[in-house]
mmCIF file of C-alpha atoms in Angstrom:
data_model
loop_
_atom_site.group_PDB
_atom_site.id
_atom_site.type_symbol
_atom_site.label_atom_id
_atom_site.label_comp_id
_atom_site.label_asym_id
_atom_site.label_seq_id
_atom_site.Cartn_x
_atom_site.Cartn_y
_atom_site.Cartn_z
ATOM 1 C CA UNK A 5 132.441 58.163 104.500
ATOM 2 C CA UNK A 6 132.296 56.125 101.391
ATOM 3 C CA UNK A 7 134.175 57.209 97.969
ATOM 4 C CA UNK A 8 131.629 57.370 95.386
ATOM 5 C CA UNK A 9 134.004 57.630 92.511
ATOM 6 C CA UNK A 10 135.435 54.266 93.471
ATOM 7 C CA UNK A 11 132.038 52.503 94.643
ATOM 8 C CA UNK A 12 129.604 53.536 92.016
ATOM 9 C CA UNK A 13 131.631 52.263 89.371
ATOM 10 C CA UNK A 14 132.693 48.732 91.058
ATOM 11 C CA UNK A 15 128.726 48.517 92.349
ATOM 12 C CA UNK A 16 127.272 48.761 89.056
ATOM 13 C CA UNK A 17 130.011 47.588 86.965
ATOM 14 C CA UNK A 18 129.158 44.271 89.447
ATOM 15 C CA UNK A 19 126.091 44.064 88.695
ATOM 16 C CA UNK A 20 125.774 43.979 85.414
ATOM 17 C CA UNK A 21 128.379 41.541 84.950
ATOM 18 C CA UNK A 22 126.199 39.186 87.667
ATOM 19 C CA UNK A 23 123.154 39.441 85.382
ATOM 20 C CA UNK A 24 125.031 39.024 82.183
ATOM 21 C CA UNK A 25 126.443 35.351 83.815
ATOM 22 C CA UNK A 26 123.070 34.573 85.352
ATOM 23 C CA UNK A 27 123.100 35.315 88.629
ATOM 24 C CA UNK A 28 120.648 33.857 91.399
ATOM 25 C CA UNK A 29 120.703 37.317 93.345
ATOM 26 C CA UNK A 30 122.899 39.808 94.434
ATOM 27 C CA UNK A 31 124.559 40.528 98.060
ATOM 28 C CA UNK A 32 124.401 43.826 99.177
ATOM 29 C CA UNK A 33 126.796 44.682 101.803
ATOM 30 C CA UNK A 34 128.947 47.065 103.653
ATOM 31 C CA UNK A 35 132.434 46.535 104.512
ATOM 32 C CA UNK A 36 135.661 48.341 104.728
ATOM 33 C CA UNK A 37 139.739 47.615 106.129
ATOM 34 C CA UNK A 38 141.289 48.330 109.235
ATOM 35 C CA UNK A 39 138.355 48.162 111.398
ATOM 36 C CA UNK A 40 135.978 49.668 109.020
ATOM 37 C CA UNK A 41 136.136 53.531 111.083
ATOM 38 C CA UNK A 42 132.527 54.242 108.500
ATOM 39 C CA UNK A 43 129.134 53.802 110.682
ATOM 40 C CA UNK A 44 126.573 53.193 108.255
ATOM 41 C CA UNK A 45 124.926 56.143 107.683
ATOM 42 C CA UNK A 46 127.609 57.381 105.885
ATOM 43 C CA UNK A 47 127.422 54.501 103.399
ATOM 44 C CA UNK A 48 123.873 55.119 102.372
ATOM 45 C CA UNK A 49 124.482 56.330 98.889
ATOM 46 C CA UNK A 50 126.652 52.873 97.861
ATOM 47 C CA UNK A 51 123.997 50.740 99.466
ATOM 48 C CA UNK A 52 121.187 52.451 97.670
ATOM 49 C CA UNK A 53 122.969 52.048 94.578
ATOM 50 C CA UNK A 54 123.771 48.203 95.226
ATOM 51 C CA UNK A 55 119.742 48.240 96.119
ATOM 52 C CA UNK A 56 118.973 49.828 92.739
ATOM 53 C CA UNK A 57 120.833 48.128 90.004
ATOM 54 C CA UNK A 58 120.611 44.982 91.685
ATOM 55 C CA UNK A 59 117.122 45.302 90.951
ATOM 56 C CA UNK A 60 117.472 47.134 87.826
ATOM 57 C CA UNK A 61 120.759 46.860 86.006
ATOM 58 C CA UNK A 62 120.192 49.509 83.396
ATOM 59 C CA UNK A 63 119.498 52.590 85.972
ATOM 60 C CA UNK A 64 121.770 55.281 85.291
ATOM 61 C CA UNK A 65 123.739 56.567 87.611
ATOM 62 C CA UNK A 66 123.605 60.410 86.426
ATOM 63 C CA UNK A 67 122.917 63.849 87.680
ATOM 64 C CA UNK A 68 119.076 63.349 88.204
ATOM 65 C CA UNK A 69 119.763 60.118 90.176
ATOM 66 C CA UNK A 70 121.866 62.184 91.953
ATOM 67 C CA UNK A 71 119.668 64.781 93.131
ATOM 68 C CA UNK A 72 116.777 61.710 93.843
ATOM 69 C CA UNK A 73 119.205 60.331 95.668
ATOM 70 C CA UNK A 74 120.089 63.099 98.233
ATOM 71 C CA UNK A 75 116.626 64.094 98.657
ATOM 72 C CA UNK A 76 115.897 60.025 99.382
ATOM 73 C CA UNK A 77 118.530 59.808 101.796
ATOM 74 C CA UNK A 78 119.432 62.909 103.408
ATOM 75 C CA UNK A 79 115.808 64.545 102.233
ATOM 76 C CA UNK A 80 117.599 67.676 100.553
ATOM 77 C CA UNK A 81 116.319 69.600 97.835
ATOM 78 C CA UNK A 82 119.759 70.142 96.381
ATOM 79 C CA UNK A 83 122.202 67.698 94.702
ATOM 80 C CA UNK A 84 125.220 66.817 97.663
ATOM 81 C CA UNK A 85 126.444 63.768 95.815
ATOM 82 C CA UNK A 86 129.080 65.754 93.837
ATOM 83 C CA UNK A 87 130.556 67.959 96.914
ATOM 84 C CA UNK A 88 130.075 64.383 98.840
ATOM 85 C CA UNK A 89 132.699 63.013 96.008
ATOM 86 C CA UNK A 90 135.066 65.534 96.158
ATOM 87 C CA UNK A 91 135.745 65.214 100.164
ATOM 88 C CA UNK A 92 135.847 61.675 99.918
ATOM 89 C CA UNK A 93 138.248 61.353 97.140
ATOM 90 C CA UNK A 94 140.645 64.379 98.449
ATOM 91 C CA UNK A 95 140.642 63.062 101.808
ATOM 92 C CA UNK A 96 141.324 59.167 100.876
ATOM 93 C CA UNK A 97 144.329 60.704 98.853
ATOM 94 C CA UNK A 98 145.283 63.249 101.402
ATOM 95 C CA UNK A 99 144.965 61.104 104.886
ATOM 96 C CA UNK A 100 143.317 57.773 104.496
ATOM 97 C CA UNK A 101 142.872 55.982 107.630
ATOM 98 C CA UNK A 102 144.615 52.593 106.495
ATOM 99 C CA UNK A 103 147.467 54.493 105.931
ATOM 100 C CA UNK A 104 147.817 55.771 109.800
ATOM 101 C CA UNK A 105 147.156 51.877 110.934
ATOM 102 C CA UNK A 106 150.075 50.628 108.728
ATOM 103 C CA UNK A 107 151.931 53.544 110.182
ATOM 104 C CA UNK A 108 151.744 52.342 113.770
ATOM 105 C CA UNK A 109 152.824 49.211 113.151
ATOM 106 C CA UNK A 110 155.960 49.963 110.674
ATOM 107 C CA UNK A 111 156.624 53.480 111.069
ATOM 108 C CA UNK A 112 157.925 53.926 107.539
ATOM 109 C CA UNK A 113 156.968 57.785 106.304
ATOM 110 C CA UNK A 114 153.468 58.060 105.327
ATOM 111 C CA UNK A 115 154.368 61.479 104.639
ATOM 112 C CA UNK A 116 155.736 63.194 101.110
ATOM 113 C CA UNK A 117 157.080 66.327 99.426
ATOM 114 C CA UNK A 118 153.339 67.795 99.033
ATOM 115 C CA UNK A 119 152.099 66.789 102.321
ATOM 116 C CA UNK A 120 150.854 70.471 103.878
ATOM 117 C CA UNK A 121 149.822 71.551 100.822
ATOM 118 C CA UNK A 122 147.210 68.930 100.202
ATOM 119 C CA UNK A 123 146.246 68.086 103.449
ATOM 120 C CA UNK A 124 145.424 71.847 103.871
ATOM 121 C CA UNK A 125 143.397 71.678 100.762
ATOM 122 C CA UNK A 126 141.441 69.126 101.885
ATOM 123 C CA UNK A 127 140.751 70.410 105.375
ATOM 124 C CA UNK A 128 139.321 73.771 103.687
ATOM 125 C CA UNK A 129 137.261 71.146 101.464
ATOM 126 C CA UNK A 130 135.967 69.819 104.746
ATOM 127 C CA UNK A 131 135.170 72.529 106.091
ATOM 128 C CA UNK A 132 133.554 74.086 103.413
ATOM 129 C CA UNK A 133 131.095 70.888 102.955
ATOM 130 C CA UNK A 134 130.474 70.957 106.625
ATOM 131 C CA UNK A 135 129.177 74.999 106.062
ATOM 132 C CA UNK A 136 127.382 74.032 103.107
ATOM 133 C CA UNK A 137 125.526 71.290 105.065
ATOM 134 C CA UNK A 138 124.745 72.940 108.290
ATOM 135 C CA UNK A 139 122.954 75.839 105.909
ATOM 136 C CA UNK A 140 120.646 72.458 104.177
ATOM 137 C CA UNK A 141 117.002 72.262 105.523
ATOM 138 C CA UNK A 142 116.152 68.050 105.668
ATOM 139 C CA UNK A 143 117.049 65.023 107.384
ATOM 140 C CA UNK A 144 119.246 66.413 110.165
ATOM 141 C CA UNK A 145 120.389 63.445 111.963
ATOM 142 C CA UNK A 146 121.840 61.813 108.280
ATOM 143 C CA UNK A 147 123.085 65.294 108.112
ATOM 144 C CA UNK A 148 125.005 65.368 110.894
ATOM 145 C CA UNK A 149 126.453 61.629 110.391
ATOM 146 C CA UNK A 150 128.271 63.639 107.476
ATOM 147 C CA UNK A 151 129.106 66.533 109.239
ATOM 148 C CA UNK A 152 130.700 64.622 112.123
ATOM 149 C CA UNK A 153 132.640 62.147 108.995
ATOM 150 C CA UNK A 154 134.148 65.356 107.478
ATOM 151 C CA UNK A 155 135.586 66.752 110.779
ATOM 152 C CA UNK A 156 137.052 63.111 111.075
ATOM 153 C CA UNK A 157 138.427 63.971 107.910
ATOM 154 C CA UNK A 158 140.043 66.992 108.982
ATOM 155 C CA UNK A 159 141.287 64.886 111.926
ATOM 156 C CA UNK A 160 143.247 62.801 109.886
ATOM 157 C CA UNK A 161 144.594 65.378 107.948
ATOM 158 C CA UNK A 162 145.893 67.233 111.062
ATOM 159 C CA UNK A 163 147.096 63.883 112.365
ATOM 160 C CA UNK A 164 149.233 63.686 109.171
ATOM 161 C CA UNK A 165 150.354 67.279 109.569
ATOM 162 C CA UNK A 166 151.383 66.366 113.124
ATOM 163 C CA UNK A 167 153.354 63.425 112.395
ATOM 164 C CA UNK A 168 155.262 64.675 109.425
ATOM 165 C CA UNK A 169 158.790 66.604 109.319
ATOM 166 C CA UNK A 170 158.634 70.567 108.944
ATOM 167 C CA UNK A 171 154.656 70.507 108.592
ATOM 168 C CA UNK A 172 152.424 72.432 111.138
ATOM 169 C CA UNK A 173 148.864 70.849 112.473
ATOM 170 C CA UNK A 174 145.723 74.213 112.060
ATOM 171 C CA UNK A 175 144.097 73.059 115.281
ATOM 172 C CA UNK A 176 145.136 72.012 119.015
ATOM 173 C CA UNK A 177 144.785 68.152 117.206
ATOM 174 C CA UNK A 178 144.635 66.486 121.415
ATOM 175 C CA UNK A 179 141.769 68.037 122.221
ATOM 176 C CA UNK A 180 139.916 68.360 119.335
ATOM 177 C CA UNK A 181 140.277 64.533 118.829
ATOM 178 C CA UNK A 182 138.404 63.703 122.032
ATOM 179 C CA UNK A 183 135.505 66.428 121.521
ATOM 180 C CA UNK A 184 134.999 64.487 117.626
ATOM 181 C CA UNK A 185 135.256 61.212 119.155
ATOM 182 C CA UNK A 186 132.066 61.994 121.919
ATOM 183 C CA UNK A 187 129.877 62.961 118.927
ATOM 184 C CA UNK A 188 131.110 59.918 116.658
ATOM 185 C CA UNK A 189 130.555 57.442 119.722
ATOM 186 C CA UNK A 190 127.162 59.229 120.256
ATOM 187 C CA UNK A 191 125.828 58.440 116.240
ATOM 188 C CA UNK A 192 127.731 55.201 116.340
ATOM 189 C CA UNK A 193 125.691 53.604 119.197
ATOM 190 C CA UNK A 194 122.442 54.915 117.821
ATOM 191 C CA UNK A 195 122.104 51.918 115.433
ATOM 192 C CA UNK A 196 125.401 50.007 115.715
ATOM 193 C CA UNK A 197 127.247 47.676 118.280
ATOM 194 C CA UNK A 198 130.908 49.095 119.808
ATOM 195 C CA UNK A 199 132.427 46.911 117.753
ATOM 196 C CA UNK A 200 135.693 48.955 116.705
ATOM 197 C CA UNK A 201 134.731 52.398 118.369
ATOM 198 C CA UNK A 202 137.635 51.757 120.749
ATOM 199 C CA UNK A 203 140.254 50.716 117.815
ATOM 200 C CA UNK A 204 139.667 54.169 116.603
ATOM 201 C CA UNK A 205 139.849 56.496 119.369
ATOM 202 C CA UNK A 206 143.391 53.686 120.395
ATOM 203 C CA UNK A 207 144.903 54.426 117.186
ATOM 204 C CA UNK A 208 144.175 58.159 116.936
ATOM 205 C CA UNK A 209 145.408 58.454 120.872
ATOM 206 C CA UNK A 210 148.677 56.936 119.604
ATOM 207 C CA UNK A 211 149.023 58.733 116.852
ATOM 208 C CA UNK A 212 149.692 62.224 118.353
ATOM 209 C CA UNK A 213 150.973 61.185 121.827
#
């Protein structure tokens, strides 16, 4: 998944600074590092924004865009963008991908003094978004792009807890890490080419062998 609290700001922030030095248009894209593990659905809210103040700089980005937003996108009644923020910002602190692919190739410690704590909080996070969207009437297949992102999430955080000295992995991480990838491969190739599908489920094989 994206992380709102890092792309709304540089998205907008962008934008008006194109239109204060006159610029011709705007690009809106989606990218990421290390293979770029996000399918697209789960970058919807960013590219929205980039849609919207690209075409109106002076939208603001509050509460009630919020809400418009998730009922746009995911077509929810209730405002997601905030719980949406939270995972994404605990787990990009707690177990970022980037940081397992610069692990495989150095093997320096990825790992610290508050490792199980945090990864622990941010796998009850997960799975506490994942209840709260399974219970939302709307778009389900958006839905479950996020649902299936947030158990990646919890993934990575039992990767991490697998890895590191004197901390303990909550789930049986080999198999659970081939029953995610069928359901990410599945939404993947609904609207995108293979393209790094078999980087991921490389890297994640190495990581607990």
């Amino acid at each position: 998944m994206e992380e709102p609290s890092t792309s709304v700001p540089n998205i907008t922030i962008m934008n008006k600074a194109a239109v204060a030095n006159k610029a011709i248009g705007m690009l809106n894209t989606n990218w990421g590092d290390f293979g770029h593990a996000a399918s697209f659905n789960c970058t919807l809210y960013g590219t929205l924004i980039g849609a919207e103040t690209s075409w109106n700089v002076s939208t603001e980005i509050n509460e009630d865009y919020e809400k418009r937003a998730s009922k746009f996108l995911f077509g929810v009644d209730e405002n997601i963008i905030p719980m949406y923020t939270k995972v994404a910002l605990k787990a990009f602190w707690s177990a970022p991908w980037h940081r397992f692919c610069e692990w495989l190739y150095t093997r320096k410690p990825i790992w610290y003094e508050g490792t199980q704590k945090d990864c622990m909080e941010a796998i009850v996070l997960c799975e506490d978004f994942i209840e709260k969207l399974e219970g939302l009437s709307g778009n389900h297949e958006r839905l479950e792009y996020l649902i299936v992102a947030a158990k990646g999430y919890i993934i990575l955080n039992n990767c991490l807890l697998y890895i590191a000295p004197d901390c303990k992995p909550v789930i049986d991480i080999k198999e659970y890490i081939h029953e995610w990838f069928y359901d990410y491969s599945r939404l993947w190739l609904n609207d995108s080419k293979p393209s790094e599908l078999c980087e991921i489920i490389k890297y994640l094989e190495e990581i607990v062998r």
